[in-house]
Tab-separated table of C-alpha atoms and ligand atoms in Angstrom:
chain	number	residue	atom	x	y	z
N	474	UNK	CA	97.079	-139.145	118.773
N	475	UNK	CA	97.805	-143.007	119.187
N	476	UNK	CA	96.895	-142.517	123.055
N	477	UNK	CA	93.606	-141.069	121.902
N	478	UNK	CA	93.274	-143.702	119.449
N	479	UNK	CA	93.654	-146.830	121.964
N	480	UNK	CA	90.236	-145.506	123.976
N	481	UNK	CA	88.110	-146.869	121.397
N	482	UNK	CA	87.274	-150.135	120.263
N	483	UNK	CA	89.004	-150.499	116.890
N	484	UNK	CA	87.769	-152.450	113.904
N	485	UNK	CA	90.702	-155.107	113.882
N	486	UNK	CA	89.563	-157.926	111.179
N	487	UNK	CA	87.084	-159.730	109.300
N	488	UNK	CA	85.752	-162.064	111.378
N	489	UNK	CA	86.422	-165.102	109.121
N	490	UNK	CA	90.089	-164.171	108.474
N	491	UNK	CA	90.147	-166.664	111.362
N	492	UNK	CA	88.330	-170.367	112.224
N	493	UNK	CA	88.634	-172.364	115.358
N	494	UNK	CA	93.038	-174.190	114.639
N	495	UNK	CA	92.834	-172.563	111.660
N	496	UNK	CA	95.804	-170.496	110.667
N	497	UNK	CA	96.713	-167.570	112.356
N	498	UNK	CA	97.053	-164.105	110.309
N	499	UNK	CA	99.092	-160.724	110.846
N	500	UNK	CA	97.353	-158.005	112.142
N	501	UNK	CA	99.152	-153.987	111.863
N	502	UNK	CA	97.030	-151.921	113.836
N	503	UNK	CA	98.699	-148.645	114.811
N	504	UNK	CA	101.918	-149.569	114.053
N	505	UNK	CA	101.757	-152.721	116.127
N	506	UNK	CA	102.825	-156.426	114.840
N	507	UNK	CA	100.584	-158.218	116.185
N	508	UNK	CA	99.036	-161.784	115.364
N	509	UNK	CA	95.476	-162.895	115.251
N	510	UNK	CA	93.604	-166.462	116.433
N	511	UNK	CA	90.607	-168.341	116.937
N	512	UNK	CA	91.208	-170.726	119.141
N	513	UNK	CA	89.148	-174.413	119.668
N	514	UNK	CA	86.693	-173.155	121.350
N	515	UNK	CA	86.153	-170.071	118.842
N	516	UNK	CA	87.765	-167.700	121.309
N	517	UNK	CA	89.870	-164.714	119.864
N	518	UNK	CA	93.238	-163.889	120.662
N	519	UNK	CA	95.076	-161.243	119.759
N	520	UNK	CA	98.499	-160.705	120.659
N	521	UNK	CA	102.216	-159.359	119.487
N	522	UNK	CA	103.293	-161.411	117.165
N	523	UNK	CA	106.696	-161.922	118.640
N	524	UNK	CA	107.168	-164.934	121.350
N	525	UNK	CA	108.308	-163.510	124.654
N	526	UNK	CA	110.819	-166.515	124.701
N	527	UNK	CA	113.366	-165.101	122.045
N	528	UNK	CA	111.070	-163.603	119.790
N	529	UNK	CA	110.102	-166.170	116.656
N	530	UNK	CA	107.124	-165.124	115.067
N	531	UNK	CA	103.674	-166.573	116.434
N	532	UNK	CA	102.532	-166.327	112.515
N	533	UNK	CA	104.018	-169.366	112.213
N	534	UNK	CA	102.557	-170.808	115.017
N	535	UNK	CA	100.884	-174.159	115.690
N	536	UNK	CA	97.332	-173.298	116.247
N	537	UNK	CA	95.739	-175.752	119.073
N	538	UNK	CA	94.169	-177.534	121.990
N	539	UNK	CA	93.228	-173.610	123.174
N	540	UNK	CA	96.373	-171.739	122.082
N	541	UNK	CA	99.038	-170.699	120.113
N	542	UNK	CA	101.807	-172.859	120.054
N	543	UNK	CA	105.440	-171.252	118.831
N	544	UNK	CA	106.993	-173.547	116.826
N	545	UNK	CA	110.753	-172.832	118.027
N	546	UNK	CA	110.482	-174.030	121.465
N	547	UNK	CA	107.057	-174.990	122.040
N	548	UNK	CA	105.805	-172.633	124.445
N	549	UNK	CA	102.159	-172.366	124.175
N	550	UNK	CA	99.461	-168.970	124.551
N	551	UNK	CA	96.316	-168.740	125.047
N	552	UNK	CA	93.815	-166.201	124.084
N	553	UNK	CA	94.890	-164.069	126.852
N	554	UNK	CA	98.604	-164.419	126.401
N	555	UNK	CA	99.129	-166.104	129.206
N	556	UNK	CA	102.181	-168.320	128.776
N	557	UNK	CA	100.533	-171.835	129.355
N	558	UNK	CA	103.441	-174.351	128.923
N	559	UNK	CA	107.527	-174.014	128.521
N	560	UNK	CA	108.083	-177.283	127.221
N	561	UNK	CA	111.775	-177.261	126.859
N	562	UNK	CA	112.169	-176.076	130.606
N	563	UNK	CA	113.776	-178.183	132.980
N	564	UNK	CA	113.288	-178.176	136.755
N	565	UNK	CA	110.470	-175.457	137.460
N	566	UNK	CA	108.624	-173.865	135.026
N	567	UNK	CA	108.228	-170.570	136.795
N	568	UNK	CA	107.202	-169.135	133.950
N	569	UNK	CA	103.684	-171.046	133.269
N	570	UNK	CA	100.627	-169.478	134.448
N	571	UNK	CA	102.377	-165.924	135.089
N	572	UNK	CA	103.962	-164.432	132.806
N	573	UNK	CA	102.421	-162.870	129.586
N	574	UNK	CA	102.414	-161.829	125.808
N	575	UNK	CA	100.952	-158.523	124.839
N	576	UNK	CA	97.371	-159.218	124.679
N	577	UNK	CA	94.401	-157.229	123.188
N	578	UNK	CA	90.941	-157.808	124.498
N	579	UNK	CA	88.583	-158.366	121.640
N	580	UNK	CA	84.707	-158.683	120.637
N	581	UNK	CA	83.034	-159.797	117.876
N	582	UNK	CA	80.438	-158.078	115.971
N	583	UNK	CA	78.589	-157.354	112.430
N	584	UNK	CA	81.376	-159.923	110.941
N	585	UNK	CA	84.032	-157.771	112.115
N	586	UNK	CA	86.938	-158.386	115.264
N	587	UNK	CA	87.002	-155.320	117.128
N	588	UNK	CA	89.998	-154.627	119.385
N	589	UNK	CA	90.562	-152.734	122.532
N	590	UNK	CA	94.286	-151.643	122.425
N	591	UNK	CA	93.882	-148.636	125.278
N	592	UNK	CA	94.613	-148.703	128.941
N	593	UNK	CA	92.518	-151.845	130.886
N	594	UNK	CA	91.035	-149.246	133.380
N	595	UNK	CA	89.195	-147.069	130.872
N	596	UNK	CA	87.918	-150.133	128.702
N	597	UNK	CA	84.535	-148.349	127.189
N	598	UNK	CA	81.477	-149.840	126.512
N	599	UNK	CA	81.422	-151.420	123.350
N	600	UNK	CA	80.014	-148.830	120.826
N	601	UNK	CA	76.474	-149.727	119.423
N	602	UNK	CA	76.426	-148.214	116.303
N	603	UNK	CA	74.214	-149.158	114.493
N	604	UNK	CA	75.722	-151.525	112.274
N	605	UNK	CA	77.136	-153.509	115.550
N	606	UNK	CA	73.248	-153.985	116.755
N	607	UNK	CA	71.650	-154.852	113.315
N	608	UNK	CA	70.387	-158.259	112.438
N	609	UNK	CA	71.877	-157.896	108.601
N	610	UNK	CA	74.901	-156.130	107.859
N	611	UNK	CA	77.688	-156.150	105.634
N	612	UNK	CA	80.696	-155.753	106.144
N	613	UNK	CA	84.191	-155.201	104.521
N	614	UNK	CA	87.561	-153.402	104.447
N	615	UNK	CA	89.638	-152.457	101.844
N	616	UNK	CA	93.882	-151.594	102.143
N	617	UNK	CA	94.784	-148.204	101.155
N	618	UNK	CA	98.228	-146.365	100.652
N	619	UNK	CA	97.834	-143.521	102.802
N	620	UNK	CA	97.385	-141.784	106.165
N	621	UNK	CA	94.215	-142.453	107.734
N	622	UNK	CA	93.727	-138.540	108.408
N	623	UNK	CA	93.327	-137.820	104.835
N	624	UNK	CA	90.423	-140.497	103.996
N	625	UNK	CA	88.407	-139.181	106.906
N	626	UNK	CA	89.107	-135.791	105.128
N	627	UNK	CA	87.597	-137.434	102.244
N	628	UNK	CA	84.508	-138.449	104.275
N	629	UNK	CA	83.762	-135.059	105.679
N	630	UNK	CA	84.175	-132.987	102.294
N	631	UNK	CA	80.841	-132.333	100.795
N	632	UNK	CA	81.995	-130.551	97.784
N	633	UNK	CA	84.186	-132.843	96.194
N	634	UNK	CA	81.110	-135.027	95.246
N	635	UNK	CA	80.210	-132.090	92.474
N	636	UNK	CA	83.569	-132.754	91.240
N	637	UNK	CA	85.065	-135.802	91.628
N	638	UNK	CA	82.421	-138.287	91.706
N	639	UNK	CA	80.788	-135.774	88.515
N	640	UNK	CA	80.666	-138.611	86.644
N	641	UNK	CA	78.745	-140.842	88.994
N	642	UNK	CA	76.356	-139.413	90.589
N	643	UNK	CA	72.879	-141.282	89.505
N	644	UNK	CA	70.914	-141.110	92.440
N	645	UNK	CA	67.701	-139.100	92.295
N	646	UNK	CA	69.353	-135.408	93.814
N	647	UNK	CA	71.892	-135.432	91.439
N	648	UNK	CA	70.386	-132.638	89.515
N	649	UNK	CA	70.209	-130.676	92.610
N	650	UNK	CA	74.310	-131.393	93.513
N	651	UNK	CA	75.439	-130.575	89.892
N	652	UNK	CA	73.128	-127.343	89.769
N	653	UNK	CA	74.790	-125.817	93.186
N	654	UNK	CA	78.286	-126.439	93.185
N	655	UNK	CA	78.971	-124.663	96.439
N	656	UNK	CA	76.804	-125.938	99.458
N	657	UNK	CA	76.651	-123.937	102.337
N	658	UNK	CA	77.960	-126.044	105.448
N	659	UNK	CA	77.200	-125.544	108.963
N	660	UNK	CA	78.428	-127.590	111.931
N	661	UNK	CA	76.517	-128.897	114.980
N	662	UNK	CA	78.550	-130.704	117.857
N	663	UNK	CA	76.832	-133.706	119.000
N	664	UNK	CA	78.581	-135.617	122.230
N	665	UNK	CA	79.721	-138.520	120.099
N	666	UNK	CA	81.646	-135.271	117.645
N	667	UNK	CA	79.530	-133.662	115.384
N	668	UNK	CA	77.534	-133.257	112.219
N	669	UNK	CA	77.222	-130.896	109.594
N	670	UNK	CA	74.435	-130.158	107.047
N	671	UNK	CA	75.364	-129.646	103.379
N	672	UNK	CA	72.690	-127.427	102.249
N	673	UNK	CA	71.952	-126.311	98.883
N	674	UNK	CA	68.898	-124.256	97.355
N	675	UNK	CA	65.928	-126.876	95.649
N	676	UNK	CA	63.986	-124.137	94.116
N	677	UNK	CA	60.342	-123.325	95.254
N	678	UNK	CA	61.561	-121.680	98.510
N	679	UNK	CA	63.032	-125.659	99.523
N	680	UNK	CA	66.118	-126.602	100.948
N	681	UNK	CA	67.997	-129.719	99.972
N	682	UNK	CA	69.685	-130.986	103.187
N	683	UNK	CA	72.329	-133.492	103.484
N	684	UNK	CA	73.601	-134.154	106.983
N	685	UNK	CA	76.746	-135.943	107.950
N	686	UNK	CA	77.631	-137.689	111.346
N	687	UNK	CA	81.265	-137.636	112.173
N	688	UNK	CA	81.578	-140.257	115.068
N	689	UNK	CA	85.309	-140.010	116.818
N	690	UNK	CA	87.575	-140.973	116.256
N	691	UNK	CA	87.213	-142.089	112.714
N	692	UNK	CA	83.755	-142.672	111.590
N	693	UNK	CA	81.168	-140.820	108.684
N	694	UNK	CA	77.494	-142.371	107.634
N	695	UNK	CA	78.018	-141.496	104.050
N	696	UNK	CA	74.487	-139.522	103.401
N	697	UNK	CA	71.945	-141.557	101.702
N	698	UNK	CA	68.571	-141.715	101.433
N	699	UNK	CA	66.507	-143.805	103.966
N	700	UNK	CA	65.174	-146.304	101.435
N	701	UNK	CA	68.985	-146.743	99.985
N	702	UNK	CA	71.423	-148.785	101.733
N	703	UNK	CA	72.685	-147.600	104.318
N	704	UNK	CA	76.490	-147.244	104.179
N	705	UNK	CA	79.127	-146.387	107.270
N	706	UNK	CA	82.989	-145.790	106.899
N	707	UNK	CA	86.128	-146.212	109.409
N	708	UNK	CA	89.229	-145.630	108.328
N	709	UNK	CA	91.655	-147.313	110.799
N	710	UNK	CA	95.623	-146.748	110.825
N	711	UNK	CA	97.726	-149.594	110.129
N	712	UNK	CA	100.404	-147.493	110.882
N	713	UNK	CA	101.111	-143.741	109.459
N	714	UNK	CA	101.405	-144.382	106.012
N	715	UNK	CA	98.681	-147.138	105.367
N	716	UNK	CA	95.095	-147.801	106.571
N	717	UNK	CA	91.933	-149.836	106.494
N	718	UNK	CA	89.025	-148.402	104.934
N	719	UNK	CA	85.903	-150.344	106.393
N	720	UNK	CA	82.629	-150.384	105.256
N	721	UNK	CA	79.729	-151.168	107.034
N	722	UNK	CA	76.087	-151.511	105.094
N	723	UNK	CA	72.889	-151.990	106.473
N	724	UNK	CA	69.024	-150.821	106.082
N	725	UNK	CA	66.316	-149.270	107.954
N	726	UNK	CA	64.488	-151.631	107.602
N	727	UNK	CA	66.695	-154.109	108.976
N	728	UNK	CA	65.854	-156.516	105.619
N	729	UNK	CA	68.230	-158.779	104.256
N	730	UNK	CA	71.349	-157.239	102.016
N	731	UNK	CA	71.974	-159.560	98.677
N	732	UNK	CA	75.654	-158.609	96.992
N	733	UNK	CA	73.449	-156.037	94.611
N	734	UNK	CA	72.630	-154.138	97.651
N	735	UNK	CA	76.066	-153.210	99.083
N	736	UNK	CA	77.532	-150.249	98.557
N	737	UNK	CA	81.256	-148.963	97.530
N	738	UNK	CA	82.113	-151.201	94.813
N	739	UNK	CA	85.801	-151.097	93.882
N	740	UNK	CA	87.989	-152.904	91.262
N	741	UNK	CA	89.499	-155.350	93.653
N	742	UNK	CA	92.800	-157.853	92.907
N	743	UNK	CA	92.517	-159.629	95.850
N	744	UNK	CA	89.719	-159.511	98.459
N	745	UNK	CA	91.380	-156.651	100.429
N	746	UNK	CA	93.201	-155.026	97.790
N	747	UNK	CA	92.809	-152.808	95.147
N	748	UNK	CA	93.564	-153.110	91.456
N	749	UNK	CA	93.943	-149.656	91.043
N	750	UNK	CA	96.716	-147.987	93.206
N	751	UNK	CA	99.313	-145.279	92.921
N	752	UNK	CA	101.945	-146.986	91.877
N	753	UNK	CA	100.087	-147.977	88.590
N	754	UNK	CA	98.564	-144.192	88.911
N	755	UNK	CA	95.186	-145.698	89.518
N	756	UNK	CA	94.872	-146.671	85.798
N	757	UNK	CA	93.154	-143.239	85.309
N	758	UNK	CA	91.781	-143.375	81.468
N	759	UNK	CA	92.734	-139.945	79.602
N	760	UNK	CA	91.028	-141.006	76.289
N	761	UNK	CA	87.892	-141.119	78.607
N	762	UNK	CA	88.257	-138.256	80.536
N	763	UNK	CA	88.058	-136.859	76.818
N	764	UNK	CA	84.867	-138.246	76.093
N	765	UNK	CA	81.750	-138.831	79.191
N	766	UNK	CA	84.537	-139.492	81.943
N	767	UNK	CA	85.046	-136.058	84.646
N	768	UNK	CA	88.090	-138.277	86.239
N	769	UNK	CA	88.922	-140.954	83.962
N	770	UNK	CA	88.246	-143.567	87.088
N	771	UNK	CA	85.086	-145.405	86.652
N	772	UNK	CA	83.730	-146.458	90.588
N	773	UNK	CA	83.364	-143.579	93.185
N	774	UNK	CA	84.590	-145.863	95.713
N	775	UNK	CA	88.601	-145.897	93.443
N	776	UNK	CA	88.243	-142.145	92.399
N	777	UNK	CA	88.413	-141.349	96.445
N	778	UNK	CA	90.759	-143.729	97.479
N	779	UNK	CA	92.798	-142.650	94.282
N	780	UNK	CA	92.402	-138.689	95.334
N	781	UNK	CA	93.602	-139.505	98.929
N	782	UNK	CA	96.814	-142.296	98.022
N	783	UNK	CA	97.515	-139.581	95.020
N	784	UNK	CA	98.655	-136.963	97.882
N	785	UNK	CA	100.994	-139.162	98.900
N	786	UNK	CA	101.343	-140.805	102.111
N	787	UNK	CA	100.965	-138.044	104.423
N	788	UNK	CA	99.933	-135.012	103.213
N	789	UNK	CA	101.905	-131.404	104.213
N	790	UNK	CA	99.052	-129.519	105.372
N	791	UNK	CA	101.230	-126.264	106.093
N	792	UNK	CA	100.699	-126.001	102.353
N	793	UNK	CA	97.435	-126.033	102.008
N	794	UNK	CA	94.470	-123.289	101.454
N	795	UNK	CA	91.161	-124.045	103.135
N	796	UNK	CA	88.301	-122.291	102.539
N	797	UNK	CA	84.438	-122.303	103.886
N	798	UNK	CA	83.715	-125.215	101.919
N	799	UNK	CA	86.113	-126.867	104.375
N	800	UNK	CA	84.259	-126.203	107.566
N	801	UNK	CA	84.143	-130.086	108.063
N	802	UNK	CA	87.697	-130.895	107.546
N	803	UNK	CA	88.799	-127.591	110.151
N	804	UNK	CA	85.702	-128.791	112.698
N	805	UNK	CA	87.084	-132.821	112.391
N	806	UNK	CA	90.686	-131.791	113.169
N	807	UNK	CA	89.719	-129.360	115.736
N	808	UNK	CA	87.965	-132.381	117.584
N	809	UNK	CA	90.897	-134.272	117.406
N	810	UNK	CA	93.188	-131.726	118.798
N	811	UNK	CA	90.503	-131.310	121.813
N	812	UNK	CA	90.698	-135.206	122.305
N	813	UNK	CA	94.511	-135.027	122.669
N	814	UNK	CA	94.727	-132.393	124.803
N	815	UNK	CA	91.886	-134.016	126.988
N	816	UNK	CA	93.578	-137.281	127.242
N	817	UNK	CA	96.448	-135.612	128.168
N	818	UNK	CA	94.931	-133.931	131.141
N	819	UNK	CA	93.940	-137.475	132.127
N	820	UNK	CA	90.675	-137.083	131.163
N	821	UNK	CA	88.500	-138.564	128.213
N	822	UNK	CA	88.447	-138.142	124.411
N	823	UNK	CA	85.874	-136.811	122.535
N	824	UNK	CA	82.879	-139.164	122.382
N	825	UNK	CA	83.648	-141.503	125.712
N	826	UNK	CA	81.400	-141.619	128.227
N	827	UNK	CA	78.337	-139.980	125.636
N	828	UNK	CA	75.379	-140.860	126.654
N	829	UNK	CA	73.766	-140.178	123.226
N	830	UNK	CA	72.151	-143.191	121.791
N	831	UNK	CA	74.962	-144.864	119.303
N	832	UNK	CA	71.836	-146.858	117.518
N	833	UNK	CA	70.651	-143.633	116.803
N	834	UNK	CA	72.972	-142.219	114.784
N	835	UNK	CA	72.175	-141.257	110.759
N	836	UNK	CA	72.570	-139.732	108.033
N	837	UNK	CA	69.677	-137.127	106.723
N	838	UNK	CA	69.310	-136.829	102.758
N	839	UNK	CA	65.850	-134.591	102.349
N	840	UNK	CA	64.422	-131.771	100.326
N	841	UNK	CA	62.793	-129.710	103.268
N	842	UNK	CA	60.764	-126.126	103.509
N	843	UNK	CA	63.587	-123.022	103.565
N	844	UNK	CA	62.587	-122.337	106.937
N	845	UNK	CA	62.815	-125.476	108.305
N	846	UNK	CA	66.240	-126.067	111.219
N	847	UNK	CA	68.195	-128.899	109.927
N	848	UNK	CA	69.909	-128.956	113.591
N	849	UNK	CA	66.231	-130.515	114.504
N	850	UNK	CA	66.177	-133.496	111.855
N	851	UNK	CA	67.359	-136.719	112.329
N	852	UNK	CA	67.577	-136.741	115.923
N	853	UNK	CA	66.293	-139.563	118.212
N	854	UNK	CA	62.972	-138.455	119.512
N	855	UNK	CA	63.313	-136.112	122.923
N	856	UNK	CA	67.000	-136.207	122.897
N	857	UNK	CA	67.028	-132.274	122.852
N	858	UNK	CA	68.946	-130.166	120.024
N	859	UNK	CA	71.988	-129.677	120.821
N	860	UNK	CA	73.854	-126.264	120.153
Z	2377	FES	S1	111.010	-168.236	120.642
Z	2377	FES	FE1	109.028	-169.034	120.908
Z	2377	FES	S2	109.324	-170.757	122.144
Z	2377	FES	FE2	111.289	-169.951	121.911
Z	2378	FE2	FE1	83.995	-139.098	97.658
């Protein structure tokens, strides 16, 4: 799975976790230690944390002049990893120039550092989704105690939001969700993964359609409506028992997007962490749940980051009991297990090399006619329906 992993461009960091000398900061990504950096010129470097000298840790680097400077011995990086100077060398410095740290290319975009940790040969394009192409978009990630596998199985589950979100759900279809409990799902593959339409009966011969893109290897458009903010997720390992849950907001119109406009609000305690976690059982309010509270959490955004750490690190799925209103889950891990066994015929995973439009990607959230296909709506105009 890591090998399949490293072919995309990974959401790394916020963007200003890092200023030109400024301190560098620890980056997990995958399991890997690895150090972040902006250097003088605002470059980005990302590299293993640990010196190829004798291995001191570059977080306590000096950061300048256009590198990373190890404060043991002096020997200096730049954004490459190139080893630029052995100070305490005598005689020849054969190492200078040649030999090199563990280095990650990286890019910048929508206030985020993306990462490229796969093989340099096969170095996609880098994805424009589009949050990475918008003028105005927010961005931010949040730390969570679990697997990534089981938050994107949060992000593909339809049903829960009858449930678990009970409580919360506001937004002008909420009398349709809490009427039908059980939507039907049905899956279309699309060459960036696939989507699948939540549909439930509106009355009057109408169908209330929600569709969900899942973009490999870890991204959902959470359905909302087009005049609502629009809100993406990625959930990115750290390693297998901890990941990033990133969020990224934008509009269709493109406007402008004040603090009351972003979505997923959670009790924070620090600006990536969360105040509610398992260890203080996510502060879940009995008396409440007695009273006007389904869950006894109060923000959507804690009750599914308190469903997925609740399991428990990683989840033992041989005990588990699917059922049709898990046709998303099945379909998401199904593309996964195609992407492995892809890569490991040497060829691509799942979504590389699609030459759908990544801009183009949405959501759908519409009341439509019974007879109407939702495999037709929401598609870029004359891209063809796929099966
Ligand atoms: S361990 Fe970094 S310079 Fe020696
Ligand atoms: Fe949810």
């Amino acid at each position: 799975m890591g090998d399949v992993l490293r072919r995309y461009w990974i959401p790394a960091l916020m963007a200003d976790e890092i200023e030109s000398d400024g301190p560098p900061v620890r980056v997990k990504l995958l399991g890997e230690e690895l150090v972040a950096f902006r250097d003088t010129n605002g470059e980005v470097g990302l590299l293993d944390e640990f010196c190829t000298h004798r291995g001191a840790s570059l977080f306590y680097a000096r950061n300048e002049d256009c590198g990373l400077r190890c404060i043991y011995h002096g020997w200096k990086y730049d954004v490459r990893g190139t080893v630029l100077e052995t100070p305490n060398e005598v005689g020849v410095r054969a190492y200078e120039g040649r030999l090199k740290l563990n280095a990650y290319p990286t890019r910048e975009a929508c206030g985020v550092v993306w990462a490229y940790m796969g093989p340099p040969d096969r170095e996609p394009a880098f994805p424009e989704f589009p949050w990475n192409v918008k003028a105005h978009v927010h961005a931010k990630k949040v730390y969570l105690e679990c697997n990534y596998l089981q938050s994107i199985e949060g992000g593909v589950d339809s049903s829960h939001v009858s449930f678990l979100h009970r409580s919360g759900i506001t937004a002008n279809h909420g009398e349709i969700i809490m009427r039908d409990l059980s939507p039907r799902l049905e899956l279309q593959d699309m060459p960036y993964g696939f989507r699948y339409g939540a549909l439930r009966q509106a009355g009057d011969g109408q169908q209330y359609v929600r569709i969900t893109p899942f973009i490999m290897p870890w991204y959902t458009i959470v359905p909302f409506q087009k005049e609502q903010t629009q809100a993406a997720h990625a959930w990115v390992p750290i390693d297998d028992e901890h990941c990033w849950t990133f969020t990224f907001n934008f509009t269709f119109e493109d406007g402008p997007l004040p603090p009351e406009k972003w979505t997923h609000p959670y009790e924070f305690d620090g600006r990536f962490t969360k105040a509610r976690t398992r260890a203080n059982n996510h502060l879940q309010d009995r008396a409440a749940m007695k009273v006007d509270s389904w869950c006894g959490i109060p923000l959507i955004p804690d009750q599914d980051a308190g469903i997925q750490e609740g399991m428990k690190p990683i989840l033992d799925r041989s005990k588990e009991h699917l059922g049709r209103a898990d046709l998303a889950v099945v379909h998401m891990r199904a593309t996964m297990l195609e992407s492995i066994k892809a890569v490991q015929r040497g060829g691509d995973p799942v979504g590389i090399g699609s030459s759908f439009p990544a801009d183009q990607i949405c959501c759908v959230v519409e009341v439509v006619p019974g007879a109407v296909d939702w495999r037709e709506l929401g598609l870029p105009a004359g891209a063809g329906v796929p099966a």
